[in-house]
Amino acid sequence: MPETVLVTGGAGFIGSHTCVELLAHGYEVVVVDNHVNSAPHALDRIAKTAGRPLAASYQVDVRDRQALSRVFAAHRVDAVIHFAAHKAVGESVALPVEYYDTNVAGTCALLAVMHEHGVHRLVFSSSCSVYGDADSVPLTEHSPVAPTNPYAHTKLMCERVLEDVCAHLAEMKVLALRYFNPVGAHPSGLLGEDPQGVPNNLMPYVAQVAVGRRERLSVFGDDYATADGTGVRDYIHVMDVAEGHRVAVEHLDDRAGFQVFNLGTGTGTSVLQLVAAFGEASGRPIPYQVVDRRPGDVAALVADAGAVAAAWNWTTTRDLTAMCRDAWRFQQLNPHGYAR
Ligand code: NAD
Ligand code: WQD
């Protein structure tokens, strides 16, 4: 019998790519998403890309315990991957209650329903933002955590809840993955990042400049203590993030309890390096101007990716060129994102 994985937030950027990866490896996949930040159309793209349908999809809010319980009752769920959350740092400052409710209360609701149905295997989406303004990089899982905004606090709080639940329930197995900066798209160009409105993040903004939707990039500061003065991040191809989740599911039974892993490449890239790489991949130079620093930004966030490599004998394989090439292909084929 193939394993069934329930994916919350499965229509979103990382969730959709992970569903394709799971389908490609023979898993049955059930999606729960309320589509607050995704188009239902993304679900058709998942099936088209994978060449196989999802077992089922439900337009359900993870905070709605009764509706969620009906989904678990309808399927024999072996494991859950919990992506559903709000993720915009700036918005979280303006809407903290919404963020704590969706991200923390949503995770609690999911845990309660999982327990009710005897499901105790979970992969959780955490974030490098829990490290805050790091003193030095690369960051290991033992580096100090110091969230600097409500979004990052919600992720750390969820980790705390999961750790406590694991301490209480011997059968619980949880892997929390702290992703660094996921970018790129499926190489087919069918799936990718489809932000609504003005993109907050660098790569989708650059892609929209390249395709002519925006005039020029604003580079947020060139006076950081980095080689060229612009912010350094650990960009990771979304296909590597998706693969990492499939591998995590395979390793859920390695040991009971709560474990946390970084999901990054270990390589730092500055804003100007990414701009140059994207210009090369697209054949279109990216016009930019340097403006003030963005409040709350930090100089550098780069993962030490050694723990995952040691535990799962797995590493990322796709470089910055592949990230830019695939993001550009999706942008060209879908200049206005998915049809909404
Ligand atoms: P996304 O917004 O594209 O996907 C999240 C999905 O969850 C969306 O489809 C949205 O409609 C759904 N959702 C939100 N609230 C819901 C609710 N209450 N009930 C059901 N569905 C709900 O975001 P993403 O980039 O794919 O991120 C996925 C996860 O990874 C999030 O938990 C995010 O915090 C985490 N993460 C993302 C990044 C990143 O840079 N993209 C980095 C680190 C961690
Ligand atoms: C990258 C670099 C900017 C836009 C965010 C979240 C974090 C995590 C990953 C969820 C920085 C610069 C950006 C622009 C720019 N997500 N930049 N002009 O801020 O590292 O991380 O995504 O968990 O929590 O905060 O990513 O892509 O916004 O920025 O110069 O228009 O690009 O200053 O140096 P960030 P980003």
Tab-separated table of C-alpha atoms and ligand atoms in Angstrom:
chain	number	residue	atom	x	y	z
A	1	MET	CA	0.000	0.000	0.000
A	2	PRO	CA	1.450	3.425	-0.891
A	3	GLU	CA	1.728	5.855	2.010
A	4	THR	CA	-0.746	8.732	2.152
A	5	VAL	CA	0.653	12.159	3.023
A	6	LEU	CA	-1.691	14.982	3.972
A	7	VAL	CA	-0.216	18.324	2.887
A	8	THR	CA	-1.618	21.502	4.436
A	9	GLY	CA	-0.982	24.589	2.296
A	10	GLY	CA	-0.398	22.248	-0.639
A	11	ALA	CA	-1.500	24.798	-3.257
A	12	GLY	CA	1.136	27.316	-2.151
A	13	PHE	CA	4.628	27.897	-3.509
A	14	ILE	CA	6.576	25.251	-1.586
A	15	GLY	CA	3.574	22.985	-0.990
A	16	SER	CA	2.768	22.599	-4.693
A	17	HIS	CA	6.328	21.595	-5.588
A	18	THR	CA	6.394	19.159	-2.672
A	19	CYS	CA	3.127	17.557	-3.825
A	20	VAL	CA	4.697	16.955	-7.263
A	21	GLU	CA	7.779	15.416	-5.636
A	22	LEU	CA	5.627	13.132	-3.459
A	23	LEU	CA	3.432	12.072	-6.414
A	24	ALA	CA	6.557	11.343	-8.466
A	25	HIS	CA	7.702	8.988	-5.700
A	26	GLY	CA	4.461	7.042	-5.523
A	27	TYR	CA	2.840	8.653	-2.488
A	28	GLU	CA	-0.898	9.305	-2.326
A	29	VAL	CA	-1.328	13.019	-1.601
A	30	VAL	CA	-4.257	14.784	0.075
A	31	VAL	CA	-4.210	18.601	0.072
A	32	VAL	CA	-5.886	20.903	2.613
A	33	ASP	CA	-5.737	24.608	1.712
A	34	ASN	CA	-8.119	27.522	2.273
A	35	HIS	CA	-6.542	29.381	-0.696
A	36	VAL	CA	-6.017	32.571	1.268
A	37	ASN	CA	-2.685	32.905	-0.577
A	38	SER	CA	-2.970	30.532	-3.519
A	39	ALA	CA	-5.052	29.876	-6.588
A	40	PRO	CA	-7.077	26.630	-6.656
A	41	HIS	CA	-5.776	26.491	-10.234
A	42	ALA	CA	-2.378	25.503	-8.772
A	43	LEU	CA	-3.904	22.101	-7.932
A	44	ASP	CA	-4.511	21.399	-11.643
A	45	ARG	CA	-0.906	22.353	-12.341
A	46	ILE	CA	0.282	19.854	-9.712
A	47	ALA	CA	-1.568	16.988	-11.411
A	48	LYS	CA	-0.421	18.108	-14.872
A	49	THR	CA	3.211	18.415	-13.786
A	50	ALA	CA	3.265	15.099	-11.942
A	51	GLY	CA	1.234	13.252	-14.583
A	52	ARG	CA	-0.855	11.821	-11.741
A	53	PRO	CA	-3.805	13.231	-9.807
A	54	LEU	CA	-3.921	14.134	-6.129
A	55	ALA	CA	-5.904	11.628	-4.079
A	56	ALA	CA	-8.115	14.531	-2.968
A	57	SER	CA	-8.068	18.237	-2.175
A	58	TYR	CA	-10.184	20.156	0.315
A	59	GLN	CA	-10.802	23.884	0.645
A	60	VAL	CA	-10.560	23.870	4.420
A	61	ASP	CA	-9.041	26.223	6.983
A	62	VAL	CA	-6.690	24.303	9.281
A	63	ARG	CA	-8.201	26.156	12.241
A	64	ASP	CA	-11.601	24.559	11.480
A	65	ARG	CA	-11.172	21.418	13.593
A	66	GLN	CA	-14.483	19.826	12.575
A	67	ALA	CA	-13.832	20.188	8.854
A	68	LEU	CA	-10.245	19.022	9.307
A	69	SER	CA	-11.409	16.018	11.295
A	70	ARG	CA	-13.739	15.017	8.437
A	71	VAL	CA	-10.748	15.064	6.063
A	72	PHE	CA	-8.755	12.759	8.374
A	73	ALA	CA	-11.799	10.481	8.716
A	74	ALA	CA	-12.005	10.136	4.921
A	75	HIS	CA	-8.364	9.027	4.440
A	76	ARG	CA	-5.895	6.713	6.116
A	77	VAL	CA	-3.249	9.399	6.684
A	78	ASP	CA	0.289	8.110	7.369
A	79	ALA	CA	2.089	11.454	7.694
A	80	VAL	CA	1.394	15.179	7.560
A	81	ILE	CA	3.448	18.015	6.072
A	82	HIS	CA	2.262	21.317	7.545
A	83	PHE	CA	2.966	24.273	5.244
A	84	ALA	CA	-0.249	26.276	5.823
A	85	ALA	CA	0.683	29.609	7.386
A	86	HIS	CA	0.983	33.313	6.759
A	87	LYS	CA	4.566	34.216	5.834
A	88	ALA	CA	5.030	37.932	5.148
A	89	VAL	CA	7.261	39.555	7.757
A	90	GLY	CA	5.997	43.134	7.200
A	91	GLU	CA	2.351	42.068	7.262
A	92	SER	CA	2.945	40.206	10.519
A	93	VAL	CA	3.888	43.482	12.214
A	94	ALA	CA	0.592	45.024	11.067
A	95	LEU	CA	-1.567	41.933	11.718
A	96	PRO	CA	-0.003	40.086	14.671
A	97	VAL	CA	-3.243	38.509	15.913
A	98	GLU	CA	-3.977	37.075	12.476
A	99	TYR	CA	-0.455	35.655	12.334
A	100	TYR	CA	-0.549	34.037	15.785
A	101	ASP	CA	-4.038	32.697	15.088
A	102	THR	CA	-3.257	31.127	11.707
A	103	ASN	CA	0.279	29.970	12.430
A	104	VAL	CA	0.156	28.968	16.104
A	105	ALA	CA	-3.537	28.218	16.705
A	106	GLY	CA	-3.647	26.535	13.266
A	107	THR	CA	-0.790	24.241	14.262
A	108	CYS	CA	-2.494	23.443	17.591
A	109	ALA	CA	-5.753	22.603	15.788
A	110	LEU	CA	-3.884	20.315	13.399
A	111	LEU	CA	-2.096	18.561	16.280
A	112	ALA	CA	-5.377	17.988	18.111
A	113	VAL	CA	-7.036	16.492	15.027
A	114	MET	CA	-3.986	14.359	14.211
A	115	HIS	CA	-4.046	12.963	17.748
A	116	GLU	CA	-7.784	12.304	17.555
A	117	HIS	CA	-7.157	10.182	14.442
A	118	GLY	CA	-4.029	8.427	15.704
A	119	VAL	CA	-1.652	10.212	13.288
A	120	HIS	CA	1.671	11.061	14.920
A	121	ARG	CA	4.166	11.724	12.090
A	122	LEU	CA	4.680	15.354	11.090
A	123	VAL	CA	7.068	17.494	9.038
A	124	PHE	CA	6.751	21.164	9.986
A	125	SER	CA	7.701	24.318	7.995
A	126	SER	CA	9.924	26.465	10.141
A	127	SER	CA	12.117	29.332	9.016
A	128	CYS	CA	15.634	30.745	9.202
A	129	SER	CA	13.966	33.910	10.474
A	130	VAL	CA	13.998	32.338	13.973
A	131	TYR	CA	17.742	33.141	14.097
A	132	GLY	CA	17.091	36.903	13.815
A	133	ASP	CA	20.097	39.192	13.477
A	134	ALA	CA	22.860	36.588	13.644
A	135	ASP	CA	26.275	37.552	15.038
A	136	SER	CA	28.043	35.241	12.616
A	137	VAL	CA	27.292	32.787	9.818
A	138	PRO	CA	26.966	29.940	8.930
A	139	LEU	CA	24.197	29.090	11.359
A	140	THR	CA	23.863	25.654	12.891
A	141	GLU	CA	20.713	24.367	14.562
A	142	HIS	CA	22.430	25.206	17.865
A	143	SER	CA	22.987	28.865	17.003
A	144	PRO	CA	21.034	31.231	19.274
A	145	VAL	CA	17.463	32.007	18.226
A	146	ALA	CA	16.214	35.591	18.516
A	147	PRO	CA	13.119	36.339	16.415
A	148	THR	CA	12.758	40.013	15.480
A	149	ASN	CA	9.157	40.098	14.215
A	150	PRO	CA	5.783	38.432	14.937
A	151	TYR	CA	6.082	36.035	11.970
A	152	ALA	CA	9.398	34.648	13.216
A	153	HIS	CA	7.984	34.431	16.749
A	154	THR	CA	5.062	32.325	15.490
A	155	LYS	CA	7.486	29.835	13.926
A	156	LEU	CA	9.591	29.555	17.066
A	157	MET	CA	6.443	29.243	19.170
A	158	CYS	CA	5.206	26.390	16.962
A	159	GLU	CA	8.570	24.644	17.401
A	160	ARG	CA	8.128	25.004	21.183
A	161	VAL	CA	4.599	23.561	21.039
A	162	LEU	CA	5.818	20.645	18.932
A	163	GLU	CA	8.739	19.954	21.258
A	164	ASP	CA	6.438	19.929	24.289
A	165	VAL	CA	3.901	17.670	22.557
A	166	CYS	CA	6.706	15.257	21.660
A	167	ALA	CA	7.923	15.269	25.261
A	168	HIS	CA	4.411	14.331	26.392
A	169	LEU	CA	3.423	11.813	23.693
A	170	ALA	CA	5.969	9.037	23.218
A	171	GLU	CA	4.572	8.091	19.794
A	172	MET	CA	5.021	11.591	18.269
A	173	LYS	CA	7.677	12.034	15.558
A	174	VAL	CA	8.257	15.593	14.353
A	175	LEU	CA	10.856	17.073	12.017
A	176	ALA	CA	10.904	20.882	11.932
A	177	LEU	CA	12.750	22.214	8.887
A	178	ARG	CA	14.118	25.753	9.055
A	179	TYR	CA	14.223	26.821	5.406
A	180	PHE	CA	16.507	29.627	4.358
A	181	ASN	CA	15.417	31.458	1.144
A	182	PRO	CA	13.453	29.180	-1.212
A	183	VAL	CA	13.397	30.468	-4.818
A	184	GLY	CA	13.103	29.128	-8.363
A	185	ALA	CA	10.402	27.000	-9.935
A	186	HIS	CA	9.692	23.574	-11.370
A	187	PRO	CA	11.889	23.111	-14.488
A	188	SER	CA	8.764	22.534	-16.614
A	189	GLY	CA	7.703	26.153	-16.074
A	190	LEU	CA	4.252	24.905	-15.010
A	191	LEU	CA	4.705	25.570	-11.290
A	192	GLY	CA	6.345	28.504	-9.580
A	193	GLU	CA	5.975	31.385	-7.173
A	194	ASP	CA	2.841	33.439	-7.779
A	195	PRO	CA	2.889	36.357	-5.321
A	196	GLN	CA	-0.162	38.592	-5.159
A	197	GLY	CA	0.490	42.315	-5.586
A	198	VAL	CA	3.993	43.754	-5.311
A	199	PRO	CA	6.439	40.958	-4.419
A	200	ASN	CA	8.102	41.327	-0.999
A	201	ASN	CA	10.932	38.982	-1.877
A	202	LEU	CA	13.946	39.573	-4.062
A	203	MET	CA	13.776	36.818	-6.695
A	204	PRO	CA	10.118	37.278	-7.750
A	205	TYR	CA	10.673	41.038	-7.868
A	206	VAL	CA	13.729	40.630	-10.107
A	207	ALA	CA	11.778	38.209	-12.341
A	208	GLN	CA	8.998	40.788	-12.756
A	209	VAL	CA	11.557	43.452	-13.687
A	210	ALA	CA	13.058	41.101	-16.289
A	211	VAL	CA	9.655	40.397	-17.840
A	212	GLY	CA	8.824	44.114	-17.957
A	213	ARG	CA	6.124	44.224	-15.276
A	214	ARG	CA	8.264	46.507	-13.065
A	215	GLU	CA	10.691	49.214	-14.073
A	216	ARG	CA	13.635	48.563	-11.776
A	217	LEU	CA	14.689	46.802	-8.599
A	218	SER	CA	15.287	48.770	-5.421
A	219	VAL	CA	18.365	47.311	-3.725
A	220	PHE	CA	17.795	47.771	-0.003
A	221	GLY	CA	21.154	49.091	1.162
A	222	ASP	CA	24.747	48.642	0.004
A	223	ASP	CA	26.448	49.515	3.291
A	224	TYR	CA	26.206	46.160	5.084
A	225	ALA	CA	29.342	44.458	6.349
A	226	THR	CA	29.381	42.046	3.400
A	227	ALA	CA	31.769	41.743	0.434
A	228	ASP	CA	29.818	44.108	-1.850
A	229	GLY	CA	27.762	45.814	0.874
A	230	THR	CA	24.411	44.234	-0.093
A	231	GLY	CA	22.521	41.631	1.957
A	232	VAL	CA	23.708	38.029	1.763
A	233	ARG	CA	21.266	35.108	1.860
A	234	ASP	CA	21.283	31.357	1.396
A	235	TYR	CA	19.007	30.879	-1.638
A	236	ILE	CA	17.789	27.308	-2.050
A	237	HIS	CA	16.011	25.922	-5.126
A	238	VAL	CA	12.375	25.114	-4.350
A	239	MET	CA	12.900	21.690	-5.992
A	240	ASP	CA	15.604	20.985	-3.400
A	241	VAL	CA	13.212	22.136	-0.666
A	242	ALA	CA	10.546	19.796	-2.076
A	243	GLU	CA	13.010	16.914	-2.302
A	244	GLY	CA	14.122	17.650	1.267
A	245	HIS	CA	10.538	17.175	2.450
A	246	ARG	CA	10.147	13.857	0.662
A	247	VAL	CA	13.434	12.691	2.196
A	248	ALA	CA	12.294	13.970	5.613
A	249	VAL	CA	9.113	11.879	5.357
A	250	GLU	CA	11.308	8.859	4.615
A	251	HIS	CA	13.330	9.612	7.772
A	252	LEU	CA	10.423	10.322	10.138
A	253	ASP	CA	10.820	6.940	11.789
A	254	ASP	CA	14.561	7.296	12.426
A	255	ARG	CA	13.717	8.245	15.977
A	256	ALA	CA	10.764	9.418	18.035
A	257	GLY	CA	10.472	12.943	19.366
A	258	PHE	CA	11.250	16.410	18.062
A	259	GLN	CA	14.175	17.270	15.812
A	260	VAL	CA	15.036	20.484	14.026
A	261	PHE	CA	17.096	20.815	10.833
A	262	ASN	CA	18.280	23.681	8.662
A	263	LEU	CA	17.297	23.436	4.990
A	264	GLY	CA	19.784	25.541	3.059
A	265	THR	CA	22.723	25.114	0.699
A	266	GLY	CA	25.473	26.588	2.881
A	267	THR	CA	26.315	29.124	0.162
A	268	GLY	CA	25.773	32.865	0.623
A	269	THR	CA	24.762	35.087	-2.319
A	270	SER	CA	24.527	38.882	-2.246
A	271	VAL	CA	21.709	40.904	-3.815
A	272	LEU	CA	24.037	42.123	-6.559
A	273	GLN	CA	25.308	38.600	-7.260
A	274	LEU	CA	21.724	37.391	-7.658
A	275	VAL	CA	20.881	40.339	-9.906
A	276	ALA	CA	23.884	39.514	-12.127
A	277	ALA	CA	23.019	35.796	-12.250
A	278	PHE	CA	19.405	36.536	-13.171
A	279	GLY	CA	20.515	38.976	-15.878
A	280	GLU	CA	22.670	36.245	-17.355
A	281	ALA	CA	19.981	33.544	-17.144
A	282	SER	CA	17.341	35.761	-18.745
A	283	GLY	CA	19.611	37.564	-21.204
A	284	ARG	CA	18.127	40.802	-19.863
A	285	PRO	CA	20.188	43.109	-17.663
A	286	ILE	CA	18.212	44.022	-14.520
A	287	PRO	CA	18.024	47.793	-13.947
A	288	TYR	CA	18.370	48.668	-10.263
A	289	GLN	CA	18.932	51.554	-7.898
A	290	VAL	CA	20.340	51.423	-4.398
A	291	VAL	CA	17.941	52.794	-1.780
A	292	ASP	CA	17.874	52.842	2.033
A	293	ARG	CA	18.051	49.630	4.034
A	294	ARG	CA	14.705	47.892	4.593
A	295	PRO	CA	13.809	48.093	8.304
A	296	GLY	CA	14.366	44.780	10.055
A	297	ASP	CA	16.756	43.373	7.417
A	298	VAL	CA	19.966	41.692	8.530
A	299	ALA	CA	23.371	41.584	6.811
A	300	ALA	CA	23.778	37.853	6.283
A	301	LEU	CA	21.872	34.614	6.883
A	302	VAL	CA	23.563	31.440	5.660
A	303	ALA	CA	22.947	27.873	6.786
A	304	ASP	CA	25.371	25.292	7.992
A	305	ALA	CA	23.725	22.463	6.054
A	306	GLY	CA	25.829	19.735	7.654
A	307	ALA	CA	23.249	18.261	10.038
A	308	VAL	CA	20.815	17.217	7.311
A	309	ALA	CA	23.665	15.825	5.217
A	310	ALA	CA	24.879	13.716	8.135
A	311	ALA	CA	21.433	12.530	9.229
A	312	TRP	CA	19.908	11.730	5.831
A	313	ASN	CA	22.956	11.404	3.557
A	314	TRP	CA	21.276	14.040	1.389
A	315	THR	CA	22.321	17.465	0.082
A	316	THR	CA	20.913	20.076	-2.249
A	317	THR	CA	22.076	19.783	-5.878
A	318	ARG	CA	20.758	22.866	-7.715
A	319	ASP	CA	22.884	26.038	-7.960
A	320	LEU	CA	22.076	29.731	-8.380
A	321	THR	CA	22.135	29.418	-12.182
A	322	ALA	CA	19.427	26.729	-12.035
A	323	MET	CA	17.393	28.834	-9.570
A	324	CYS	CA	17.461	31.856	-11.905
A	325	ARG	CA	16.918	29.830	-15.093
A	326	ASP	CA	13.862	28.027	-13.679
A	327	ALA	CA	12.357	31.161	-12.082
A	328	TRP	CA	12.792	32.933	-15.420
A	329	ARG	CA	11.147	30.107	-17.383
A	330	PHE	CA	8.100	30.212	-15.086
A	331	GLN	CA	7.948	34.004	-15.318
A	332	GLN	CA	8.101	33.932	-19.126
A	333	LEU	CA	5.477	31.214	-19.491
A	334	ASN	CA	3.227	32.798	-16.813
A	335	PRO	CA	3.886	36.555	-17.028
A	336	HIS	CA	0.875	37.248	-14.793
A	337	GLY	CA	1.158	34.146	-12.613
A	338	TYR	CA	-1.570	31.507	-12.529
A	339	ALA	CA	-4.938	32.537	-13.898
A	340	ARG	CA	-6.988	33.485	-10.840
B	1	NAD	P1	2.464	30.197	0.425
B	1	NAD	O1	1.721	31.350	0.974
B	1	NAD	O2	2.720	30.135	-1.037
B	1	NAD	O3	1.736	28.840	0.851
B	1	NAD	C1	1.005	28.693	2.044
B	1	NAD	C2	-0.321	28.036	1.699
B	1	NAD	O4	-1.054	27.870	2.911
B	1	NAD	C3	-1.167	28.871	0.753
B	1	NAD	O5	-1.643	28.068	-0.299
B	1	NAD	C4	-2.302	29.367	1.643
B	1	NAD	O6	-3.511	29.541	0.909
B	1	NAD	C5	-2.402	28.249	2.671
B	1	NAD	N1	-2.966	28.676	3.965
B	1	NAD	C6	-2.661	29.773	4.697
B	1	NAD	N2	-3.402	29.821	5.815
B	1	NAD	C7	-4.192	28.709	5.795
B	1	NAD	C8	-5.172	28.193	6.680
B	1	NAD	N3	-5.523	28.834	7.807
B	1	NAD	N4	-5.751	27.008	6.358
B	1	NAD	C9	-5.419	26.352	5.220
B	1	NAD	N5	-4.527	26.816	4.345
B	1	NAD	C10	-3.897	27.981	4.632
B	1	NAD	O7	3.836	30.094	1.230
B	1	NAD	P2	5.126	29.198	0.961
B	1	NAD	O8	6.225	30.093	0.535
B	1	NAD	O9	4.772	28.015	0.153
B	1	NAD	O10	5.449	28.769	2.463
B	1	NAD	C11	5.027	27.526	2.992
B	1	NAD	C12	5.479	27.405	4.418
B	1	NAD	O11	6.900	27.556	4.469
B	1	NAD	C13	4.933	28.462	5.367
B	1	NAD	O12	4.671	27.853	6.603
B	1	NAD	C14	6.056	29.464	5.497
B	1	NAD	O13	5.998	30.136	6.725
B	1	NAD	C15	7.267	28.546	5.424
B	1	NAD	N6	8.485	29.208	4.952
B	1	NAD	C16	8.492	29.847	3.752
B	1	NAD	C17	9.652	30.484	3.309
B	1	NAD	C18	9.677	31.228	2.024
B	1	NAD	O14	10.567	32.070	1.849
B	1	NAD	N7	8.780	30.977	1.072
B	1	NAD	C19	10.811	30.424	4.104
B	1	NAD	C20	10.773	29.749	5.323
B	1	NAD	C21	9.590	29.139	5.737
B	2	WQD	C1	16.558	38.973	0.338
B	2	WQD	C2	17.582	40.093	0.201
B	2	WQD	C3	16.798	42.215	0.995
B	2	WQD	C4	13.669	42.726	-2.038
B	2	WQD	C5	12.346	36.438	3.863
B	2	WQD	C6	11.685	36.333	5.214
B	2	WQD	C7	12.187	35.110	5.937
B	2	WQD	C8	12.030	33.857	5.077
B	2	WQD	C9	12.688	34.037	3.760
B	2	WQD	C10	9.878	32.883	5.512
B	2	WQD	C11	17.644	41.015	1.417
B	2	WQD	C12	17.043	42.265	-0.488
B	2	WQD	C13	14.710	42.239	-1.264
B	2	WQD	C14	13.886	43.878	-2.848
B	2	WQD	C15	16.164	43.944	-2.071
B	2	WQD	N1	10.648	33.583	4.792
B	2	WQD	N2	15.941	42.839	-1.283
B	2	WQD	N3	15.137	44.441	-2.819
B	2	WQD	O1	14.160	39.082	3.866
B	2	WQD	O2	15.975	37.331	3.532
B	2	WQD	O3	13.735	36.605	4.043
B	2	WQD	O4	12.153	35.227	3.126
B	2	WQD	O5	10.138	32.267	6.501
B	2	WQD	O6	11.449	34.999	7.087
B	2	WQD	O7	12.020	37.501	5.950
B	2	WQD	O8	14.167	37.580	1.819
B	2	WQD	O9	13.828	37.897	-0.592
B	2	WQD	O10	12.821	39.578	1.013
B	2	WQD	O11	15.294	39.526	0.708
B	2	WQD	O12	17.267	44.502	-2.094
B	2	WQD	O13	12.982	44.381	-3.530
B	2	WQD	O14	17.178	40.933	-0.893
B	2	WQD	O15	17.208	43.420	1.615
B	2	WQD	O16	18.981	41.392	1.572
B	2	WQD	P1	14.559	37.758	3.371
B	2	WQD	P2	13.934	38.650	0.686
